[in-house]
GROMACS .gro file of C-alpha atoms in nm:
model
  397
    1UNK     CA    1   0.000   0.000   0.000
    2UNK     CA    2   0.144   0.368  -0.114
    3UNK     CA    3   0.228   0.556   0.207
    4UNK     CA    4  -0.056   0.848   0.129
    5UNK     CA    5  -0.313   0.573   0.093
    6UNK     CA    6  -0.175   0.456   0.474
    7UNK     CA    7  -0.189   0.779   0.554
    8UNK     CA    8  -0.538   0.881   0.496
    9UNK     CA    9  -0.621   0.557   0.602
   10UNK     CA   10  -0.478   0.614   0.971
   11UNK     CA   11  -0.627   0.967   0.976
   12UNK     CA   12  -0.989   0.870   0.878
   13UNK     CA   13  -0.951   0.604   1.082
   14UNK     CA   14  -0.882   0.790   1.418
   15UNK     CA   15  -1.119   1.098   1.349
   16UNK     CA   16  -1.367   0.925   1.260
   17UNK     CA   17  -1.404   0.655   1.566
   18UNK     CA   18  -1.171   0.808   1.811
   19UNK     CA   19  -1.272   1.180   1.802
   20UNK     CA   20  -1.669   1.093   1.740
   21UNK     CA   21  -1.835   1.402   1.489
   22UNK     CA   22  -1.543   1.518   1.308
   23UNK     CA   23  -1.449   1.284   1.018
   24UNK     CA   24  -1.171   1.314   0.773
   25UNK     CA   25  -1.330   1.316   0.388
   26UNK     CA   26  -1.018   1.180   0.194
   27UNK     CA   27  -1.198   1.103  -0.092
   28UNK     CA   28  -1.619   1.056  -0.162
   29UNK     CA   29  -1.694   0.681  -0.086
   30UNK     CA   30  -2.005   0.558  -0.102
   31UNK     CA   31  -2.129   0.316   0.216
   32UNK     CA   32  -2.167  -0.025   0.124
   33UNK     CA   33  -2.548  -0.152   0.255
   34UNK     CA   34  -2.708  -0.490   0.261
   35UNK     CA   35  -2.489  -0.763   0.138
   36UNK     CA   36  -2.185  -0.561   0.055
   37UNK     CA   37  -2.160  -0.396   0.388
   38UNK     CA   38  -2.175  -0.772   0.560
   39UNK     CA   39  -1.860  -0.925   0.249
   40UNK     CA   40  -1.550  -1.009   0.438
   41UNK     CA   41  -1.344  -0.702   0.370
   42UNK     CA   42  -0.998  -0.867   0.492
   43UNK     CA   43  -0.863  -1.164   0.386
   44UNK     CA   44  -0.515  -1.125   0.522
   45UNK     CA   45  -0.382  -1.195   0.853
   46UNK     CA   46  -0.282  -0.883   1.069
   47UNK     CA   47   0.049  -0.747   0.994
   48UNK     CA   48   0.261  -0.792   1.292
   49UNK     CA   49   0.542  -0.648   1.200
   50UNK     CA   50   0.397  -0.349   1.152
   51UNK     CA   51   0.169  -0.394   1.481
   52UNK     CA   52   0.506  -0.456   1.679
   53UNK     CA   53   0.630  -0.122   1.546
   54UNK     CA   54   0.349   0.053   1.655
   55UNK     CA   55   0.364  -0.019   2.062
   56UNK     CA   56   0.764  -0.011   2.008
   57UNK     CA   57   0.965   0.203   2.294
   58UNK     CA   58   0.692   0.299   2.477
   59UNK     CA   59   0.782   0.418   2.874
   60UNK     CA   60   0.849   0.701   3.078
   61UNK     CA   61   1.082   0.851   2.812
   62UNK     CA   62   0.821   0.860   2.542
   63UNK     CA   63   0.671   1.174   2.526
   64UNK     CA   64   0.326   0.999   2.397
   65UNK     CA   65   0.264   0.750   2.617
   66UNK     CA   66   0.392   0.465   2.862
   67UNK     CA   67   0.226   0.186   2.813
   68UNK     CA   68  -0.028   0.007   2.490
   69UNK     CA   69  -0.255  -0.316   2.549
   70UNK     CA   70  -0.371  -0.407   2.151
   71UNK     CA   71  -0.565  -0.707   2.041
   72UNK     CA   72  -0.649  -0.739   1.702
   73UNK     CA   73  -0.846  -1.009   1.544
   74UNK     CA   74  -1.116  -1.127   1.278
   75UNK     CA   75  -1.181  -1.430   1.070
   76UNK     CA   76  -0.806  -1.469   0.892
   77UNK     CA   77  -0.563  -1.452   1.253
   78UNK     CA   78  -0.569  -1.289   1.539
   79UNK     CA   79  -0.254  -1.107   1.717
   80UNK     CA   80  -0.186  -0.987   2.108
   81UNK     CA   81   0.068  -0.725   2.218
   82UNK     CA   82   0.176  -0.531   2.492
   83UNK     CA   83   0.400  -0.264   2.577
   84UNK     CA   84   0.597  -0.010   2.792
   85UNK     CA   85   0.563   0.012   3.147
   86UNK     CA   86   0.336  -0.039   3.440
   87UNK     CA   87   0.431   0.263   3.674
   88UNK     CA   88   0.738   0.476   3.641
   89UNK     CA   89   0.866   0.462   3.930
   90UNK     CA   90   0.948   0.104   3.919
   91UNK     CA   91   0.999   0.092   3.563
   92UNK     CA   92   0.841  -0.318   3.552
   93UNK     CA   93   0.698  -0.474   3.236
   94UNK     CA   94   0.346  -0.365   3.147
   95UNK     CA   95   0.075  -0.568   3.266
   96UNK     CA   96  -0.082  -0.737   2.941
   97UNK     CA   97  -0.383  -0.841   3.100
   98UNK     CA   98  -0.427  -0.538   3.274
   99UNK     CA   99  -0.732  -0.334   3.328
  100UNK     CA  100  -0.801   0.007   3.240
  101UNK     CA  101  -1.063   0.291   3.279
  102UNK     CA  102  -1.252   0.214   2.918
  103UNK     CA  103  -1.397   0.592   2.868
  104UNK     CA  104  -1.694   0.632   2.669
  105UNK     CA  105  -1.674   0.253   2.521
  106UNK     CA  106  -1.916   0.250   2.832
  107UNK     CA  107  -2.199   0.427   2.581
  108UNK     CA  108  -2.161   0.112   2.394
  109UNK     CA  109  -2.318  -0.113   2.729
  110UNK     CA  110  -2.560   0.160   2.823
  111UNK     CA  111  -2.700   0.169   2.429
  112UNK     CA  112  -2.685  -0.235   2.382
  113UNK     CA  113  -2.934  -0.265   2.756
  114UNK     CA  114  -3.155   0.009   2.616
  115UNK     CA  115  -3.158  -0.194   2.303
  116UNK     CA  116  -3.276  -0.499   2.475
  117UNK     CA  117  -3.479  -0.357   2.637
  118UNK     CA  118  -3.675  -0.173   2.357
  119UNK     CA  119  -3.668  -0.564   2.217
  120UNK     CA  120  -3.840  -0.688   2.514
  121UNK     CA  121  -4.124  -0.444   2.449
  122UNK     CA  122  -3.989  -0.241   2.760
  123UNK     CA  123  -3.901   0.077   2.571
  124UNK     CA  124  -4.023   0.218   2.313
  125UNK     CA  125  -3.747   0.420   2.083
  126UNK     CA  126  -3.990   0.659   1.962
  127UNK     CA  127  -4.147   0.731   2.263
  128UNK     CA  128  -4.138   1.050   2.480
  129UNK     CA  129  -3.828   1.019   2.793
  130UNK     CA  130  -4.092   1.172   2.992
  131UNK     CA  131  -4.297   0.882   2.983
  132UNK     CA  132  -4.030   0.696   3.130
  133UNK     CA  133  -3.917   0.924   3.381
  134UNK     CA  134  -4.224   1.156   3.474
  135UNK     CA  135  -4.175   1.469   3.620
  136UNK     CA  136  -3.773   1.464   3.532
  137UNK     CA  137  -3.805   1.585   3.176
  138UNK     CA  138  -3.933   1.982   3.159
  139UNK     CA  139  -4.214   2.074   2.920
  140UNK     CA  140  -3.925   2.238   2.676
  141UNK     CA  141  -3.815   1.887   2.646
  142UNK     CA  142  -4.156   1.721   2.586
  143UNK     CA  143  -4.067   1.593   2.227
  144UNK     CA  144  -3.689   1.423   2.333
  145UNK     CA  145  -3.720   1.066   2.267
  146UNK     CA  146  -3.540   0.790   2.351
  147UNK     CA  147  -3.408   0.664   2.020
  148UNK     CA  148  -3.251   1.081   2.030
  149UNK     CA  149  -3.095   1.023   2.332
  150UNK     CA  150  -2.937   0.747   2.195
  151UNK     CA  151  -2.772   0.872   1.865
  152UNK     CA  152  -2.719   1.247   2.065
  153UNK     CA  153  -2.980   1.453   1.882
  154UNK     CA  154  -3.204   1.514   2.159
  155UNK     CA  155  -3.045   1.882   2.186
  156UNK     CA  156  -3.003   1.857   2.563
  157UNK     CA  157  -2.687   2.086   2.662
  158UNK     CA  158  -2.448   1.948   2.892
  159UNK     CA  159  -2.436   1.983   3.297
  160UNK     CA  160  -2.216   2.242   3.448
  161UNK     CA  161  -1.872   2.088   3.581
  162UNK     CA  162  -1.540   2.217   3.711
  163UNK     CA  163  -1.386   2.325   3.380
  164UNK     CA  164  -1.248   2.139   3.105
  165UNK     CA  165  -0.892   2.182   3.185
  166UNK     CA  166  -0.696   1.903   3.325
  167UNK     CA  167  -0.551   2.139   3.639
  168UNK     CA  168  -0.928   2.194   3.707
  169UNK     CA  169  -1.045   1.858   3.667
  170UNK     CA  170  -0.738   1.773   3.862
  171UNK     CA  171  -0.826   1.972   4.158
  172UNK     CA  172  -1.208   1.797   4.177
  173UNK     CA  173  -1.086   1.486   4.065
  174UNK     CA  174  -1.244   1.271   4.427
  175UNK     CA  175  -1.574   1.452   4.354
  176UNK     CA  176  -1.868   1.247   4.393
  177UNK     CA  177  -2.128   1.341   4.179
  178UNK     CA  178  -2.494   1.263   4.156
  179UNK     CA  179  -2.674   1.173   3.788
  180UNK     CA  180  -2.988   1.307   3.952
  181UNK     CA  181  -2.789   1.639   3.974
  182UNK     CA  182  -2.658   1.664   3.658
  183UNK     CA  183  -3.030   1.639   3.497
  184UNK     CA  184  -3.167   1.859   3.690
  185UNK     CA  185  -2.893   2.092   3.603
  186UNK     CA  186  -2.854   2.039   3.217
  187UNK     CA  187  -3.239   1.984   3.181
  188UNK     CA  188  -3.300   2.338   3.368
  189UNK     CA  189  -3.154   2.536   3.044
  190UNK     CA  190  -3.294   2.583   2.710
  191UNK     CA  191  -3.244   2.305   2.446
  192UNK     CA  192  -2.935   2.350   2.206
  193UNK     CA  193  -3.115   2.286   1.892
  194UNK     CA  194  -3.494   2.117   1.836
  195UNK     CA  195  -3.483   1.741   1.908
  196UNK     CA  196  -3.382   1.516   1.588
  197UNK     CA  197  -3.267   1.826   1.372
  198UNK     CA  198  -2.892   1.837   1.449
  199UNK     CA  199  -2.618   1.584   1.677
  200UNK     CA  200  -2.412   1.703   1.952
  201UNK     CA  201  -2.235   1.396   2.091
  202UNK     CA  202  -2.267   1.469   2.484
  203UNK     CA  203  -2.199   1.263   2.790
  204UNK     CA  204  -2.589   1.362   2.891
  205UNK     CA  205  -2.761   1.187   2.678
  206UNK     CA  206  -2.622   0.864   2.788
  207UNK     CA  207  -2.648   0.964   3.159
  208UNK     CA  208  -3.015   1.037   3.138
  209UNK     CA  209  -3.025   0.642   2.953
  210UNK     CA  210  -2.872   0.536   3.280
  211UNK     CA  211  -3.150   0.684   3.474
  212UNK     CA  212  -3.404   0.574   3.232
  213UNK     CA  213  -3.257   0.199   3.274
  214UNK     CA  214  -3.275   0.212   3.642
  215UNK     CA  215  -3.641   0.331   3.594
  216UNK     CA  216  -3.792   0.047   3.358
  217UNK     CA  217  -3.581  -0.203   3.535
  218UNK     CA  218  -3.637  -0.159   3.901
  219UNK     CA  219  -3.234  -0.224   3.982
  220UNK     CA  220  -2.914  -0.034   3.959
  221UNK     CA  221  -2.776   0.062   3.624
  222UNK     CA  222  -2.479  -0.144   3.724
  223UNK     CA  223  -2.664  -0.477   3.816
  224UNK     CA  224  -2.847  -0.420   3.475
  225UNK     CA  225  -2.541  -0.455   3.286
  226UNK     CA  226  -2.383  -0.711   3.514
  227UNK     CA  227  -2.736  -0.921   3.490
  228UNK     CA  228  -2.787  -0.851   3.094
  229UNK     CA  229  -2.414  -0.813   2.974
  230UNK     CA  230  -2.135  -0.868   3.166
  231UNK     CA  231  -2.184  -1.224   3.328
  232UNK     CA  232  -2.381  -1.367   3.040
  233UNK     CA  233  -2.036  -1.308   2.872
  234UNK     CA  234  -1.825  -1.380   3.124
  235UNK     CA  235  -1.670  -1.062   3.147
  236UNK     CA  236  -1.557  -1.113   3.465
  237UNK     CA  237  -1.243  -0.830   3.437
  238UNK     CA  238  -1.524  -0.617   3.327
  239UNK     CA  239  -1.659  -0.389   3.631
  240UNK     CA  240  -1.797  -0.009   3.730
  241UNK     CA  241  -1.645   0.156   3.993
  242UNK     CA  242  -1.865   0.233   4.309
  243UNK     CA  243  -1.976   0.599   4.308
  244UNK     CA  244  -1.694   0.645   4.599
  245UNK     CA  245  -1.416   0.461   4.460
  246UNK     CA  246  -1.125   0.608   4.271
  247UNK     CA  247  -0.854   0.325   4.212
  248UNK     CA  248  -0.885   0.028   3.940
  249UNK     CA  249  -0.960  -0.286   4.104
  250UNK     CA  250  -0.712  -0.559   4.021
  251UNK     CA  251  -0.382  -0.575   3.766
  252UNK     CA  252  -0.343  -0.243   3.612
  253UNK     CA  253  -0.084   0.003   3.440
  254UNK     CA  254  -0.067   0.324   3.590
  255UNK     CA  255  -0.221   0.672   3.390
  256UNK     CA  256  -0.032   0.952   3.375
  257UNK     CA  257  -0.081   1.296   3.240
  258UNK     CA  258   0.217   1.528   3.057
  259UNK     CA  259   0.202   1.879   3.290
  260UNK     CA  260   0.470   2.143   3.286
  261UNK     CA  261   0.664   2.247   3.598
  262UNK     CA  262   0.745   2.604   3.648
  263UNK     CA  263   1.118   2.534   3.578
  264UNK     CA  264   0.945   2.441   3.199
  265UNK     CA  265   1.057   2.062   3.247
  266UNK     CA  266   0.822   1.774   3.197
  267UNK     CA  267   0.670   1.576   3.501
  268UNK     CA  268   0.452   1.284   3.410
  269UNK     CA  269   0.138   1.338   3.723
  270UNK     CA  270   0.001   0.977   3.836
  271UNK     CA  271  -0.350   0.987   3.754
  272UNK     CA  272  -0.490   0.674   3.825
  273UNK     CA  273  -0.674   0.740   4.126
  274UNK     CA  274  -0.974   0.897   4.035
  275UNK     CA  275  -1.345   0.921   4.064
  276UNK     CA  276  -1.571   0.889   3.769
  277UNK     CA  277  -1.856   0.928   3.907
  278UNK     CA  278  -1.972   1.212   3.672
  279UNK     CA  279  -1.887   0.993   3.371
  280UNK     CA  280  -2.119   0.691   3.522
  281UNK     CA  281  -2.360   0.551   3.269
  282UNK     CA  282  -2.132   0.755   2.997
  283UNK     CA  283  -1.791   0.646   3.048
  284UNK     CA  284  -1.709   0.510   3.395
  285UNK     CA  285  -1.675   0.134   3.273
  286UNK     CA  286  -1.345  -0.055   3.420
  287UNK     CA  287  -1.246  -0.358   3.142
  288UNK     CA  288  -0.977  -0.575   2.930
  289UNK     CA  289  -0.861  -0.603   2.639
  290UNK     CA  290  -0.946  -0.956   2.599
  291UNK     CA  291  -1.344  -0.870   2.782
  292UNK     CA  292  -1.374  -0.594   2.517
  293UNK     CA  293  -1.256  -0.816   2.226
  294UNK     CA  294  -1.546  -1.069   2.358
  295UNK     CA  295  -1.772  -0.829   2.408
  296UNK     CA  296  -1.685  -0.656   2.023
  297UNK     CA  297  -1.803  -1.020   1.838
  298UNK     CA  298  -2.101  -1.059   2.088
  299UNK     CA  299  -2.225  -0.734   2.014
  300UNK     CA  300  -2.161  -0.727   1.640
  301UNK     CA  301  -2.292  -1.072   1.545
  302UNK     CA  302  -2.641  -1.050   1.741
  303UNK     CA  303  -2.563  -1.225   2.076
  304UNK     CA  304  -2.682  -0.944   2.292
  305UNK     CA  305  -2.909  -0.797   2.068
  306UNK     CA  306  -3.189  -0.867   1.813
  307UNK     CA  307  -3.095  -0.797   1.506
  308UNK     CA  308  -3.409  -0.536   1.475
  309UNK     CA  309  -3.294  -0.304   1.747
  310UNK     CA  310  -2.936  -0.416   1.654
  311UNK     CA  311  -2.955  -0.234   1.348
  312UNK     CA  312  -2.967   0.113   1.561
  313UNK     CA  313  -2.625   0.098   1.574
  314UNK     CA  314  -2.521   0.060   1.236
  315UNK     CA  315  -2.751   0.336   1.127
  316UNK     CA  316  -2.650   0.712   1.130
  317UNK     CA  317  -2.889   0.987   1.149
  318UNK     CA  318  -2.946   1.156   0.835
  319UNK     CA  319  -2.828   1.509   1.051
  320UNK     CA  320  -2.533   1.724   1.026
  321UNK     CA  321  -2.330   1.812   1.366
  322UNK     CA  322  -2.412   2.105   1.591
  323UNK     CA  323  -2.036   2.181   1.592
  324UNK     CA  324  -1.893   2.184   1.277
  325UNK     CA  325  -2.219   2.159   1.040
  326UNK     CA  326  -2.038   1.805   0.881
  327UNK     CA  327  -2.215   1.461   0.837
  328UNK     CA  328  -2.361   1.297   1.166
  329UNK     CA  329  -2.122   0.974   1.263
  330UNK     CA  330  -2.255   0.883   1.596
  331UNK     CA  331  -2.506   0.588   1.618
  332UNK     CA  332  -2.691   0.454   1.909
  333UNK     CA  333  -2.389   0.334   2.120
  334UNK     CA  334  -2.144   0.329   1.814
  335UNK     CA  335  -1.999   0.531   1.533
  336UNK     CA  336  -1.940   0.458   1.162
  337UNK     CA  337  -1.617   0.558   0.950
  338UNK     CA  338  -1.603   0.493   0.560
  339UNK     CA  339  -1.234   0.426   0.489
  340UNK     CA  340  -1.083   0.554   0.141
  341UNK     CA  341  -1.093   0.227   0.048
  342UNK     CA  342  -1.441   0.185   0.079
  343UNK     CA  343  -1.431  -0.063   0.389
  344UNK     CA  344  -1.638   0.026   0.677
  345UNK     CA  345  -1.544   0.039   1.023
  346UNK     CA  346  -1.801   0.097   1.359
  347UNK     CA  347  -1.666   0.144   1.700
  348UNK     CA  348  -1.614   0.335   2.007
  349UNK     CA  349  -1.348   0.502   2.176
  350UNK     CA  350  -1.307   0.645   2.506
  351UNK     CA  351  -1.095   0.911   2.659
  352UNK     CA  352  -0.991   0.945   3.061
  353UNK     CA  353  -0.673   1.111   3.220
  354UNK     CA  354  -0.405   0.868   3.164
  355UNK     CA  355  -0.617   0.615   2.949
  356UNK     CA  356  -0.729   0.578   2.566
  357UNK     CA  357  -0.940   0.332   2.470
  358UNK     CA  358  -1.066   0.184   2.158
  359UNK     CA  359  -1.298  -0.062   2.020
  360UNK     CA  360  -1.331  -0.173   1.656
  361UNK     CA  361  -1.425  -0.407   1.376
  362UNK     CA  362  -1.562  -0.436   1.033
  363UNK     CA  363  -1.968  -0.512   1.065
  364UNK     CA  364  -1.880  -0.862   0.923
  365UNK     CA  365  -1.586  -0.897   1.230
  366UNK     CA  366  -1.327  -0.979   0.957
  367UNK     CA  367  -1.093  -0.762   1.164
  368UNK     CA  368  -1.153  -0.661   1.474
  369UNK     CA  369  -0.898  -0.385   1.709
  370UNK     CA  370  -0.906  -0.309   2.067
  371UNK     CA  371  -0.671  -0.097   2.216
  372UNK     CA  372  -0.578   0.072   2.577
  373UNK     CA  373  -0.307   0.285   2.535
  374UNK     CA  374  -0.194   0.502   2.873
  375UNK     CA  375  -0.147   0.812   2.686
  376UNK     CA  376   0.058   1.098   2.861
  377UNK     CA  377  -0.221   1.346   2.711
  378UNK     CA  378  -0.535   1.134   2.661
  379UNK     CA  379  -0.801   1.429   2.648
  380UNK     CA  380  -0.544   1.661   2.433
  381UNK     CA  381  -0.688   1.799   2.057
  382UNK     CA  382  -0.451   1.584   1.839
  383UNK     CA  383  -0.502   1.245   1.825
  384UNK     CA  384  -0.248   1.028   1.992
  385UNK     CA  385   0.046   0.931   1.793
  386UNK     CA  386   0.035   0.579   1.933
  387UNK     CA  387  -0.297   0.546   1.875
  388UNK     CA  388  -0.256   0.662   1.527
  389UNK     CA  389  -0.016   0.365   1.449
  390UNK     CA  390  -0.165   0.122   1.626
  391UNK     CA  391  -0.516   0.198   1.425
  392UNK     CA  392  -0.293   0.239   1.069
  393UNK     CA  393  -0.135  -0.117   1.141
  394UNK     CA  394  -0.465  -0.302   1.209
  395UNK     CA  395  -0.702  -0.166   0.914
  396UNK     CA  396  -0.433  -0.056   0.664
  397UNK     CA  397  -0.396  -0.359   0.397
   0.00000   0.00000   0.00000
């Protein structure tokens, strides 16, 4: 493959799944639908030479990141890697069954319950969230419904937080905060745009899906995924963090985050004690490599859900993006990229202080990429170098 072609390749590849709206537009492809989107799109076995290169010389000393769990796989091979370090300070071998805080491949969970759910004649997509949680959702909001919570066109505006920086996050990073609190606060302003017209991928929607599940369930949004997900699986490195804890239960690699000293040198901050308790139903999830692979070919081939609601998440809203005015990407848990080459790829990423997290495949699982990589800068505007190769190496051909 000609080194552009690679190029474009990687770059579609990690704005379109690992930075959500914004997608690079290389070239017009058309999306393949029906039986060309489901024809086995690689035939090879993954390159591991060039997957090898890609988690090469990671540590303390790298300025991008100090550690990379990748699993790649599909119907031609399958390969494992791992490297860098597990803490800095005593510079051992990174943990390759290690867990990791998985971000927003947490949305992914929270959308596949909902999913069953609507299946089981529990939910109905099209119908009002008020209906479902009465005297929650204001009068302004009357029209959101759930299938727009789901693919993030229900125009609710995000809750109020300490600031977007990392110093600020930093300083409120053992907060405990309340879901109830943060729709009562986001819900109290005026709606961004009119339900179904636009999509503005927000942690929100997916927190007021984790009320909503509690609601029609009658148990914890926690024991709903454990009971409908997790140990049906056998997950059993998957978990979510109590709304009081802040470490990562079990084997782990540290996080750390790149900050500047005032002498201008580097110092890489430990950040793996933290509460996500704001992120909850959105991105609080605690999981392997190996659990996400297994939970990546349950999801895509129909295990966990029928292939009716499945199709929610293969199916993009025919919206452009409140930010930027481009094509919607986002799906009901997922989001779709159309690579150059006119192969497909849906996934999810996820994004927390010290951790990057990915989840990929073809719709027909002929390749297949999960990643944690313990970026030094994990919620910074570029897109991880690591990342980058580590994507380029799995769906390049």
């Amino acid at each position: 493959m000609k080194a552009r072609t690679r190029t474009l390749i990687a770059a579609a590849l990690v704005l379109g799944i690992a930075s959500g709206p914004v997608v690079a537009h290389a070239a017009p492809v058309p999306v393949p639908s029906g039986a060309a989107a489901l024809a086995p799109r690689f035939c090879a076995p993954p390159n591991a030479a060039a997957l090898e290169r890609a988690i090469a010389g990671l540590g303390p000393e790298n300025k991008d990141a100090t550690a990379a769990l990748v699993r790649v796989g599909g119907t031609n091979g399958s390969w494992r890697g791992g490297s860098g370090v597990a803490d800095i300070v005593t510079g051992r071998a990174a943990v390759e069954q290690g867990r990791f805080r998985a971000g927003s491949v947490t949305k992914a969970f929270t959308a596949a319950v909902v999913l069953q759910l609507a299946a089981e004649g529990r939910v109905d997509l099209d119908g009002p969230v008020r209906r479902y949680l009465p005297g929650t959702v204001p009068d302004s909001y009357g029209a959101v419904t759930v299938r727009q919570l789901l693919d993030h066109t229900s125009g609710i505006p995000a809750a109020d937080g300490p600031g977007d920086s990392f110093e600020a996050q930093w300083e409120h990073r053992f907060d405990v905060t309340d879901p109830h609190d943060q729709l009562a606060d986001a819900l109290a302003k005026k709606p961004e745009f009119t339900p179904g017209t636009a999509q503005h991928y927000l942690n929100i929607n997916y927190t007021v899906l984790g009320v909503l599940i509690e609601k029609v369930t009658g148990t914890s949004y926690e024991e709903a995924v454990g009971r409908r997900i997790l140990r049906p699986l056998g997950l059993r490195q998957t978990s979510f963090p109590s709304r009081t804890q802040t470490g990562i239960p079990g084997p782990h690699n540290h996080g750390y985050q790149a900050t500047a000293r005032a002498d201008g040198s580097r110092e890489l901050r430990d950040v793996t004690e933290w509460n996500s308790s704001d992120r909850w139903a959105a991105g609080d999830i605690i999981s392997t490599t190996a659990d996400l692979e297994r939970f990546t070919g349950a999801l895509f081939s129909g295990r966990l859900v029928p292939a009716a609601q499945l199709e929610e998440m293969f199916t993009v809203p025919a919206v452009k993006n409140f930010a930027d005015g481009k094509d919607a990407t986002m799906t009901a848990g997922l989001s779709r990229l159309a690579l150059p080459d006119g192969t497909v790829v849906w996934g999810k990423t996820g994004g927390r202080y010290g951790y990057n997290t990915g989840m990929g495949a073809t719709r027909d699982l002929s390749r297949t990429l999960v990643y944690s990589v313990n970026s030094t800068d994990a919620k910074g505007e570029d897109m991880n170098p690591v990342v980058l190769g580590i994507a380029m190496a799995a769906f390049a051909r």
